[in-house]
XYZ file of C-alpha atoms in Angstrom:
257
model
C -1.018 9.886 -31.997
C 2.598 8.808 -31.496
C 3.776 11.171 -34.235
C 1.571 13.981 -32.907
C 2.906 13.602 -29.362
C 6.467 13.509 -30.688
C 5.828 16.781 -32.515
C 4.322 18.438 -29.424
C 7.291 17.373 -27.265
C 9.585 19.296 -29.611
C 7.379 22.367 -29.896
C 8.331 25.490 -27.878
C 5.661 26.144 -25.211
C 4.822 29.559 -26.644
C 3.833 27.886 -29.942
C 2.026 24.901 -28.409
C -1.466 26.416 -28.655
C -1.062 27.058 -32.395
C 0.384 23.583 -32.966
C -2.351 21.900 -30.917
C -5.080 23.768 -32.815
C -3.567 22.571 -36.111
C -3.385 18.967 -34.873
C -6.998 19.067 -33.675
C -8.112 20.138 -37.153
C -6.052 17.342 -38.738
C -7.052 14.652 -36.199
C -10.591 15.434 -35.000
C -11.150 11.791 -33.940
C -8.298 12.089 -31.421
C -9.369 15.414 -29.916
C -10.047 14.013 -26.434
C -6.676 12.234 -26.276
C -4.777 15.286 -27.504
C -6.469 17.675 -25.069
C -5.841 15.345 -22.110
C -2.185 14.601 -22.913
C -0.848 17.917 -24.230
C 0.025 20.548 -21.629
C -0.686 24.099 -22.757
C 0.473 27.426 -21.284
C -1.582 28.196 -18.184
C -4.217 30.936 -18.300
C -5.555 32.956 -15.360
C -8.991 34.231 -14.271
C -10.038 36.518 -11.420
C -12.400 35.379 -8.651
C -14.418 38.519 -7.886
C -15.964 37.020 -4.730
C -12.599 36.317 -3.065
C -10.513 38.934 -4.868
C -7.878 36.384 -5.927
C -6.603 35.027 -9.230
C -6.780 31.336 -10.088
C -5.310 29.161 -12.825
C -7.325 27.535 -15.607
C -6.758 23.966 -16.733
C -8.668 20.892 -17.905
C -9.048 19.730 -14.298
C -11.266 22.628 -13.148
C -13.188 22.966 -16.401
C -16.835 22.074 -16.935
C -18.236 22.942 -20.370
C -16.850 26.442 -21.039
C -16.620 27.483 -17.363
C -13.821 27.126 -14.808
C -14.171 26.520 -11.064
C -12.273 28.767 -8.674
C -10.462 26.916 -5.851
C -11.087 29.846 -3.504
C -14.886 30.152 -3.686
C -15.643 26.918 -5.620
C -17.803 29.010 -7.986
C -17.693 28.735 -11.759
C -16.692 31.583 -14.077
C -18.677 32.232 -16.232
C -21.490 31.102 -13.891
C -22.595 27.484 -14.294
C -25.572 26.232 -12.262
C -24.909 22.476 -12.373
C -21.101 22.507 -12.442
C -19.233 19.531 -10.969
C -18.190 19.933 -7.322
C -15.940 17.789 -5.101
C -17.378 16.065 -2.041
C -17.410 18.010 1.237
C -14.457 15.982 2.544
C -12.350 16.591 -0.553
C -13.412 20.233 -0.668
C -12.034 20.706 2.858
C -8.758 19.073 1.790
C -8.727 21.301 -1.309
C -9.110 24.488 0.779
C -6.262 23.446 3.107
C -4.070 22.457 0.155
C -4.533 25.840 -1.535
C -3.517 27.755 1.599
C -0.465 25.535 2.199
C 0.615 25.583 -1.447
C 0.376 29.389 -1.517
C 2.988 29.500 1.269
C 5.169 27.020 -0.658
C 4.846 29.183 -3.788
C 5.914 32.362 -1.987
C 8.916 30.678 -0.348
C 10.221 28.980 -3.501
C 9.077 31.354 -6.248
C 8.919 34.753 -4.526
C 5.374 35.297 -5.744
C 3.285 34.095 -8.652
C -0.116 32.380 -8.800
C -1.010 28.915 -7.537
C -4.130 26.755 -7.558
C -4.972 23.263 -6.289
C -7.913 21.167 -7.507
C -9.026 17.837 -6.006
C -11.687 15.445 -7.264
C -12.853 11.851 -6.815
C -11.208 9.008 -8.716
C -12.955 5.957 -10.162
C -10.650 3.672 -8.126
C -12.036 4.800 -4.735
C -9.175 7.233 -4.268
C -8.784 10.834 -5.437
C -6.692 12.976 -7.753
C -5.083 16.324 -6.907
C -3.682 18.852 -9.364
C -1.178 21.459 -8.120
C -0.512 24.402 -10.460
C 2.012 27.247 -10.320
C 2.424 30.097 -12.785
C 5.244 32.591 -12.305
C 5.566 35.522 -14.698
C 9.211 36.489 -14.415
C 9.126 39.463 -16.795
C 9.791 43.069 -15.839
C 6.075 43.834 -15.885
C 5.022 40.613 -14.110
C 6.056 38.965 -10.840
C 9.795 39.152 -11.534
C 11.680 40.972 -8.786
C 15.071 41.096 -10.489
C 13.951 42.696 -13.756
C 16.420 40.723 -15.890
C 13.921 39.255 -18.348
C 12.028 41.000 -21.108
C 9.588 38.073 -21.083
C 9.627 34.898 -19.043
C 7.360 32.318 -17.455
C 7.700 29.225 -15.296
C 4.602 27.016 -15.353
C 4.358 23.831 -13.299
C 1.640 21.177 -13.391
C 1.747 18.424 -10.751
C -0.973 15.745 -10.897
C -1.059 13.273 -7.995
C -3.225 10.159 -8.197
C -3.839 8.766 -4.701
C -5.051 5.194 -4.305
C -7.328 3.889 -1.529
C -5.797 3.327 1.904
C -4.716 -0.223 2.757
C -3.151 -1.116 6.131
C -2.409 2.525 6.855
C -0.605 3.104 3.534
C -1.562 4.540 0.158
C -0.030 4.521 -3.301
C 0.857 7.887 -4.848
C 1.561 8.443 -8.544
C 2.920 11.916 -9.323
C 3.202 13.213 -12.895
C 4.945 16.587 -13.170
C 5.372 18.894 -16.138
C 7.460 22.070 -16.198
C 7.140 24.592 -19.038
C 9.838 27.255 -19.175
C 10.200 30.202 -21.538
C 12.384 33.306 -21.309
C 13.524 36.166 -23.519
C 16.215 38.749 -22.789
C 16.908 41.959 -24.669
C 19.837 43.996 -23.340
C 23.324 45.127 -24.327
C 25.220 42.297 -22.654
C 23.204 39.377 -24.075
C 21.365 40.912 -27.009
C 18.052 39.361 -27.981
C 17.988 35.787 -26.745
C 15.134 33.319 -26.342
C 14.964 29.917 -24.680
C 11.919 27.705 -24.124
C 11.075 24.070 -23.535
C 9.211 21.606 -21.355
C 10.073 18.539 -19.326
C 7.874 15.789 -17.819
C 8.704 13.157 -15.202
C 6.773 10.619 -13.115
C 7.270 9.277 -9.582
C 5.534 6.397 -7.773
C 5.652 5.855 -4.010
C 3.763 3.866 -1.361
C 3.687 5.897 1.864
C 2.145 5.786 5.315
C -0.834 8.082 5.753
C -0.134 8.673 9.450
C 0.836 12.310 8.788
C -1.914 12.852 6.227
C -2.098 12.945 2.431
C -1.112 16.593 2.220
C 2.287 15.983 3.847
C 3.030 13.069 1.523
C 1.992 14.926 -1.631
C 3.902 18.035 -0.559
C 7.150 16.127 0.001
C 6.849 14.376 -3.360
C 6.218 17.637 -5.215
C 9.107 19.363 -3.436
C 11.476 16.507 -4.318
C 10.269 16.362 -7.909
C 10.600 20.115 -8.459
C 14.167 20.000 -7.142
C 15.026 17.242 -9.642
C 13.333 19.059 -12.513
C 15.117 22.333 -11.742
C 18.459 20.514 -11.791
C 17.560 18.819 -15.084
C 16.557 22.116 -16.675
C 19.756 23.735 -15.455
C 21.914 20.964 -16.914
C 19.994 20.303 -20.129
C 18.729 23.715 -21.220
C 21.112 26.202 -19.659
C 24.167 23.932 -19.550
C 23.922 22.820 -23.186
C 23.055 26.333 -24.354
C 26.081 27.756 -22.536
C 28.279 25.047 -24.063
C 27.071 25.773 -27.608
C 27.364 29.542 -27.233
C 30.904 29.288 -25.865
C 31.839 26.947 -28.731
C 30.362 29.128 -31.477
C 31.233 32.492 -29.923
C 34.200 32.045 -27.620
C 35.306 34.968 -25.434
C 37.808 37.393 -27.007
C 40.723 36.267 -24.794
C 40.317 32.633 -25.880
C 40.194 33.671 -29.545
C 43.418 35.655 -29.146
C 45.142 32.697 -27.502
C 44.187 30.472 -30.433
C 45.659 32.986 -32.875
C 49.047 33.185 -31.146
C 51.823 31.303 -32.971
C 52.872 28.049 -31.399
C 56.356 28.036 -29.892
């Protein structure tokens, strides 16, 4: 499992499904662990009752069907599919509406979904998902990318309330992939993923949604900065080293005085 997880951490997101399928065939006894620990590119279904798209993941799956956060119905239909309690369902509805506003303000569009379910430790777990297709034919408004996707998975485990406070454990994963194809850059591809965790004990006076929202906002800011420094910064450094601009090359060729 350690070797398998090390391999998946180094696998480009666009090849993760193929790699995971190969690992499942090699390690059938570890299928449950692999499926629960490996993040795959997010897929989308359409809720015909509400006329809205929703994101598929392991957290809204029951058998081969997926529950929509908008209507709470399963697609394909499933009669005895798992449902959250009425209290958590109300929180789930509010969270989806609020997170849709967050998505539009930060991502200028895309698709978001929130799923909430009971935890064995008398608390609950919430999964916040965002998928932004940044390609020319997708949700991208600038039209700079031939292909591109930003996929975020935020899982928050909320413990039971004690003395007006609760413990929150946030695990966030960002999967980024982009491809350009134009005269200035040529054909260029970049992809990768990053995962971080945050633990906080917070007052529940303002409600769980406020606490989870602030944690996700802070975590996404940190992850964006990390991606900018690690992926784009290091790539820019390597490109400039291997293919320096023409003026720098000419300066190197001038004779020393």
